[in-house]
Amino acid sequence: MKIVINEMKKIFNLKMVCLLIVGSTIFYQRFIAFHIDIFPNGRPEQDEYNIMVQMIKDYGHSMDEIEVKDFKKIHEAKVAKADKFLSTNEEFNQLEVYSYEDYLKKDYMSLTDENYEKLTEVKWKYLDREEGRVFWELQVYSKLIESYEHRDEYLEDLPWGNYNNRINEIINNNENESILSWSVFMNYNNIIIYFAVCIVIGIAFMLTPMFLKDKKAKVDYIQYSSRNGRKLFKDKLMAGFLSTLIITTIELAVCFFLYKGNKTSMFFGSNINSRFNSSFWFDITFGQYIIITFVSIYIISIITAFITMFISSKINHYIVGIGVQVPTLFVIGGVTATILLNQLFSTYIPKYSTTVIYTILIIVAVLITKVSIKKERTKDINS
């Protein structure tokens, strides 16, 4: 164990740790900070967030037919408020807008008719004020009510046979009555995907020099001259594995700490199959989904670690290492960002496609590690 700890100290030398922190900070500022600092992102996303938080307070994590009637009454009260404002506002009255119904008609016509350009000007004058908040809210209320009323309508032409069975399960179990915003779900997805890519790059950066340093210093010749020295290969693998767990845990802890600032914990008990969100192969809550993505990142990190250590054990120069690692990271990062996390459990891809990809990557990592260990036992000192 002392050897493993000593190897870990080599991995976490001050220079490498400082470079990892600087690199991770730059990556965070470039790709992640926006999703943390700017959430909800403008309007009507801010209004949707506020309304759905209130929905959870009023109805819990799902909304049934009786509760949606109450929700519609709130919508009607908002319409009445907008009617009152418009009926007494001279600027809107000059444009023949006296009610919210008039407003919607004129606003729709302004999209294609330049004669209604004045309405657009007046509209945005008030949308940027407190008086205009009701119009943002009504836009959200209308969208949510329409989504709920059509909650049982899904795509019917996806090629995988068990898709329709899963959709029927969602409908029969009322999973689609869950209250979970698409913007909340996608905000988390964007954050966790970028953190995963950052972790993958960080692990590759920290572990690539692992075997290469010994080769550059000709230490490997001394190691191969004894049986105990050859066993050092396994100790290095263990050190790399434990270091990977440490790096991943620290970065995920930072991710969770930062994500807490987005204040989405009230949605953790909501089913991810909400009609306001999307459809998935499994009946799980948003909180459970978050836990699964964390576990997935550990798996991806460990796979990356063993592939990186395999590459490190085969190369003799840093330039070659960079040349091999860049396309490798591009593949792992790309698959992670597009399928392994972004499409995790989505019904828009075959049910077990992500599981198959994870399995293939795990098998590859295990095989190359076994082959490397076997070769180290019999490797010629002169080779």
XYZ file of C-alpha atoms in Angstrom:
383
model
C 0.000 0.000 0.000
C 2.957 2.300 0.646
C 3.954 1.978 -2.995
C 0.419 2.892 -4.114
C 0.404 5.954 -1.859
C 3.829 6.972 -3.148
C 2.612 6.664 -6.750
C -0.436 8.773 -5.900
C 1.864 11.451 -4.502
C 3.656 11.483 -7.850
C 0.320 11.929 -9.642
C -0.777 14.735 -7.319
C 2.470 16.688 -7.414
C 2.075 20.410 -6.838
C 2.738 21.431 -10.434
C 0.169 19.029 -11.902
C -2.456 19.901 -9.290
C -2.027 23.632 -9.940
C -2.320 23.103 -13.691
C -5.425 20.947 -13.150
C -7.053 23.647 -11.019
C -6.207 26.391 -13.525
C -7.402 24.304 -16.469
C -10.632 23.308 -14.717
C -11.296 26.938 -13.754
C -10.828 28.102 -17.351
C -13.090 25.291 -18.590
C -15.709 26.249 -15.985
C -15.679 29.908 -16.964
C -15.832 29.042 -20.664
C -18.540 26.381 -20.689
C -20.308 26.007 -17.323
C -20.529 29.381 -15.556
C -23.299 30.649 -17.849
C -25.624 27.782 -16.851
C -24.959 28.475 -13.163
C -24.979 32.284 -13.156
C -27.781 32.866 -15.678
C -30.625 30.643 -14.537
C -33.443 30.988 -15.267
C -32.302 32.509 -18.547
C -34.442 35.586 -19.213
C -38.162 35.667 -19.889
C -40.480 33.852 -20.046
C -38.154 31.182 -18.572
C -37.973 33.122 -15.291
C -41.769 33.336 -15.144
C -42.119 29.634 -15.969
C -39.727 28.742 -13.159
C -41.626 30.904 -10.633
C -45.012 29.537 -11.703
C -43.909 25.894 -11.569
C -42.323 26.368 -8.144
C -45.686 27.724 -6.977
C -47.449 24.773 -8.631
C -45.384 22.349 -6.538
C -46.231 24.325 -3.394
C -49.941 24.255 -4.268
C -50.362 20.777 -5.773
C -47.292 18.718 -4.870
C -45.133 17.021 -7.496
C -48.035 16.206 -9.832
C -51.296 17.832 -10.904
C -54.561 15.940 -11.449
C -57.755 16.991 -13.263
C -59.234 18.687 -10.189
C -56.071 20.658 -9.523
C -55.774 21.773 -13.135
C -59.235 23.345 -12.813
C -57.865 25.465 -9.978
C -54.844 26.275 -12.145
C -57.172 27.448 -14.927
C -58.958 29.739 -12.461
C -55.629 31.404 -11.699
C -55.126 31.798 -15.445
C -58.569 33.392 -15.786
C -57.747 35.815 -12.972
C -54.559 36.796 -14.794
C -56.556 37.364 -18.001
C -58.945 39.615 -16.074
C -55.977 41.562 -14.720
C -54.596 42.009 -18.242
C -58.051 43.047 -19.532
C -58.304 45.707 -16.840
C -54.860 47.078 -17.658
C -55.429 47.148 -21.425
C -58.927 48.646 -21.236
C -57.620 51.740 -19.444
C -54.272 52.152 -21.211
C -54.406 54.956 -23.783
C -51.418 53.760 -25.810
C -52.973 50.339 -26.386
C -56.441 51.836 -26.900
C -55.092 54.017 -29.717
C -54.076 50.766 -31.419
C -57.591 49.350 -30.872
C -56.430 46.987 -28.150
C -58.957 46.931 -25.279
C -58.636 43.375 -23.980
C -56.175 40.499 -23.764
C -57.991 38.817 -26.655
C -57.420 41.932 -28.790
C -53.795 41.942 -27.697
C -53.241 38.342 -28.839
C -54.871 38.947 -32.228
C -52.933 42.136 -32.929
C -49.698 40.624 -31.641
C -50.062 37.647 -33.980
C -50.740 39.945 -36.943
C -47.675 42.061 -36.086
C -45.460 39.092 -36.932
C -46.304 39.387 -40.631
C -47.727 42.888 -41.106
C -45.476 45.958 -40.855
C -48.556 48.096 -40.179
C -48.579 46.670 -36.664
C -45.017 47.748 -35.940
C -46.308 50.370 -33.491
C -47.910 47.622 -31.396
C -44.572 45.860 -31.089
C -42.985 49.089 -29.893
C -45.687 49.743 -27.289
C -45.770 46.090 -26.224
C -42.053 45.954 -25.428
C -42.265 49.265 -23.640
C -44.496 47.585 -21.040
C -43.018 44.079 -21.160
C -39.845 45.529 -19.675
C -41.833 46.974 -16.751
C -43.618 45.484 -13.761
C -46.995 46.108 -15.457
C -45.936 43.796 -18.260
C -45.230 40.817 -16.018
C -48.799 39.571 -16.364
C -48.296 39.147 -20.129
C -45.212 36.980 -19.573
C -47.120 34.949 -16.999
C -50.121 34.481 -19.279
C -47.821 33.172 -21.997
C -46.553 30.522 -19.564
C -50.001 29.673 -18.170
C -51.374 29.133 -21.672
C -48.448 26.898 -22.636
C -48.685 24.796 -19.462
C -52.455 24.351 -19.744
C -52.171 23.342 -23.399
C -49.365 20.878 -22.593
C -51.412 19.339 -19.786
C -54.571 19.021 -21.887
C -52.568 17.256 -24.630
C -50.399 15.293 -22.204
C -51.412 11.907 -23.660
C -50.374 12.815 -27.211
C -46.960 11.430 -28.182
C -45.060 10.568 -31.334
C -46.316 7.290 -32.777
C -43.805 6.582 -35.540
C -40.574 5.759 -33.713
C -39.101 2.509 -35.091
C -38.381 0.607 -31.851
C -41.264 -1.721 -31.025
C -41.413 -1.225 -27.261
C -41.767 2.565 -27.568
C -45.574 2.478 -27.704
C -45.690 0.099 -24.731
C -43.627 2.520 -22.672
C -45.788 5.489 -23.681
C -48.896 3.556 -22.616
C -47.238 2.883 -19.249
C -46.519 6.589 -18.797
C -50.138 7.471 -19.601
C -51.705 4.702 -17.496
C -49.498 5.482 -14.484
C -50.113 9.242 -14.821
C -46.361 9.835 -14.895
C -46.922 12.652 -17.393
C -48.913 14.625 -14.792
C -45.649 15.326 -12.991
C -44.550 18.943 -12.538
C -41.042 19.337 -13.963
C -39.928 22.103 -16.281
C -37.977 21.311 -19.445
C -35.741 24.331 -18.750
C -34.894 23.011 -15.258
C -34.092 19.547 -16.617
C -31.988 20.821 -19.531
C -30.153 23.287 -17.309
C -28.999 20.381 -15.133
C -28.172 18.279 -18.194
C -25.988 21.019 -19.673
C -24.145 21.492 -16.381
C -23.505 17.798 -15.718
C -22.415 17.100 -19.309
C -19.813 19.862 -19.256
C -18.607 18.792 -15.808
C -18.267 15.221 -17.102
C -16.167 16.377 -20.059
C -14.049 18.520 -17.720
C -13.466 15.504 -15.447
C -12.529 13.262 -18.387
C -9.976 15.798 -19.660
C -8.595 16.312 -16.144
C -8.107 12.581 -15.566
C -6.338 12.137 -18.904
C -4.091 15.101 -18.113
C -3.134 13.783 -14.667
C -2.548 10.150 -15.655
C -0.856 10.442 -19.051
C 2.634 11.103 -17.543
C 2.245 8.161 -15.144
C 4.335 5.534 -16.977
C 5.990 7.968 -19.350
C 8.018 9.600 -16.566
C 9.562 6.254 -15.582
C 10.472 5.544 -19.201
C 12.089 8.956 -19.628
C 14.125 8.385 -16.450
C 14.960 4.772 -17.487
C 13.466 3.558 -14.189
C 11.523 0.845 -16.006
C 14.775 -1.044 -16.723
C 15.388 -1.361 -12.986
C 11.788 -2.447 -12.396
C 11.919 -5.207 -15.019
C 15.078 -6.660 -13.480
C 13.153 -8.128 -10.514
C 9.853 -9.895 -9.933
C 8.731 -7.310 -7.374
C 9.596 -4.550 -9.810
C 7.300 -6.038 -12.423
C 4.484 -6.063 -9.862
C 4.803 -2.288 -9.661
C 2.658 -2.058 -12.800
C -0.389 -3.228 -10.833
C 0.390 -0.784 -8.030
C 0.493 2.029 -10.547
C -2.872 0.961 -11.932
C -4.323 0.963 -8.422
C -2.828 4.399 -7.759
C -4.358 5.685 -10.993
C -7.714 4.154 -10.096
C -7.772 5.708 -6.600
C -6.581 9.057 -7.958
C -9.423 8.959 -10.484
C -11.955 8.435 -7.705
C -10.498 11.383 -5.794
C -10.525 13.728 -8.806
C -14.054 12.698 -9.791
C -15.406 13.011 -6.244
C -13.913 16.470 -5.724
C -15.184 17.797 -9.061
C -18.663 16.328 -8.547
C -18.756 17.848 -5.052
C -17.922 21.228 -6.599
C -20.610 20.623 -9.243
C -23.271 19.838 -6.638
C -22.271 22.811 -4.468
C -22.511 25.205 -7.416
C -25.719 23.646 -8.735
C -27.421 24.161 -5.363
C -27.366 27.869 -6.157
C -29.858 27.297 -8.982
C -32.495 26.387 -6.361
C -34.121 23.436 -8.087
C -34.342 21.056 -5.099
C -38.145 21.417 -5.015
C -38.220 19.512 -8.334
C -36.167 16.542 -7.067
C -39.311 14.566 -6.203
C -40.936 15.150 -9.610
C -41.095 12.352 -12.183
C -38.853 13.071 -15.191
C -41.611 11.824 -17.543
C -43.512 15.078 -17.051
C -45.476 16.314 -20.069
C -43.733 19.618 -19.468
C -40.405 17.840 -19.965
C -39.953 14.685 -22.083
C -40.437 10.901 -22.020
C -37.997 8.284 -20.723
C -37.740 4.513 -20.528
C -37.836 4.390 -16.740
C -40.135 5.689 -14.003
C -37.746 7.746 -11.866
C -37.711 11.134 -10.167
C -35.469 14.054 -11.043
C -33.487 13.455 -7.846
C -32.930 9.801 -8.765
C -31.893 10.888 -12.260
C -29.244 13.173 -10.753
C -27.857 10.308 -8.648
C -27.725 8.035 -11.720
C -25.828 10.668 -13.731
C -23.290 10.961 -10.894
C -22.803 7.169 -10.910
C -22.495 7.271 -14.712
C -19.730 9.859 -14.467
C -17.798 7.614 -12.075
C -18.055 4.809 -14.640
C -16.956 7.098 -17.486
C -14.076 8.419 -15.361
C -12.795 4.937 -14.496
C -12.998 3.860 -18.145
C -11.075 6.998 -19.148
C -8.464 6.321 -16.467
C -7.657 2.785 -17.596
C -7.572 3.744 -21.276
C -5.262 6.662 -20.419
C -2.944 4.464 -18.350
C -2.828 1.930 -21.183
C -1.795 4.669 -23.615
C 0.756 5.997 -21.119
C 2.336 2.545 -20.802
C 2.743 2.225 -24.584
C 4.160 5.600 -25.591
C 7.715 6.906 -25.239
C 7.280 10.632 -25.901
C 4.878 13.339 -24.691
C 4.191 14.502 -28.241
C 3.062 11.005 -29.198
C 0.937 10.898 -26.049
C -0.822 14.115 -27.012
C -1.352 12.834 -30.544
C -3.006 9.665 -29.256
C -4.934 11.238 -26.364
C -6.600 14.030 -28.324
C -8.664 11.766 -30.628
C -9.285 9.358 -27.731
C -10.676 12.160 -25.563
C -12.627 13.486 -28.521
C -14.383 10.120 -28.857
C -15.005 9.618 -25.120
C -16.078 13.233 -24.580
C -18.255 13.207 -27.693
C -20.032 9.985 -26.771
C -20.499 11.268 -23.215
C -21.958 14.594 -24.339
C -24.241 13.194 -27.053
C -25.443 9.835 -25.722
C -24.134 8.591 -22.374
C -25.481 11.581 -20.424
C -27.444 13.783 -22.820
C -29.726 10.957 -24.027
C -29.674 8.894 -20.830
C -32.913 6.824 -20.739
C -34.596 8.960 -23.438
C -37.306 7.170 -25.445
C -35.996 8.910 -28.561
C -33.226 6.315 -28.754
C -33.541 2.507 -28.318
C -34.021 1.459 -24.694
C -30.703 -0.255 -24.046
C -28.474 1.709 -26.434
C -26.712 3.616 -23.638
C -26.294 0.410 -21.633
C -24.716 -1.295 -24.646
C -22.273 1.594 -25.154
C -21.309 1.600 -21.460
C -20.793 -2.173 -21.627
C -18.600 -1.935 -24.736
C -16.435 0.774 -23.160
C -16.089 -1.223 -19.934
C -15.109 -4.361 -21.872
C -12.514 -2.396 -23.859
C -11.035 -0.930 -20.657
C -10.930 -4.353 -18.947
C -9.394 -6.126 -21.950
C -6.615 -3.623 -22.581
C -5.801 -3.586 -18.860
C -5.621 -7.393 -18.690
C -3.464 -7.530 -21.806
C -1.131 -4.896 -20.363
C -0.758 -6.732 -17.044
C -0.042 -10.009 -18.827
C 2.598 -8.435 -21.064
C 4.292 -6.732 -18.123
C 4.880 -10.119 -16.482
C 6.850 -11.440 -19.461
C 8.197 -8.278 -21.059
C 11.820 -8.493 -22.208
C 14.021 -5.953 -20.469
C 15.674 -5.163 -23.812
C 12.416 -4.590 -25.719
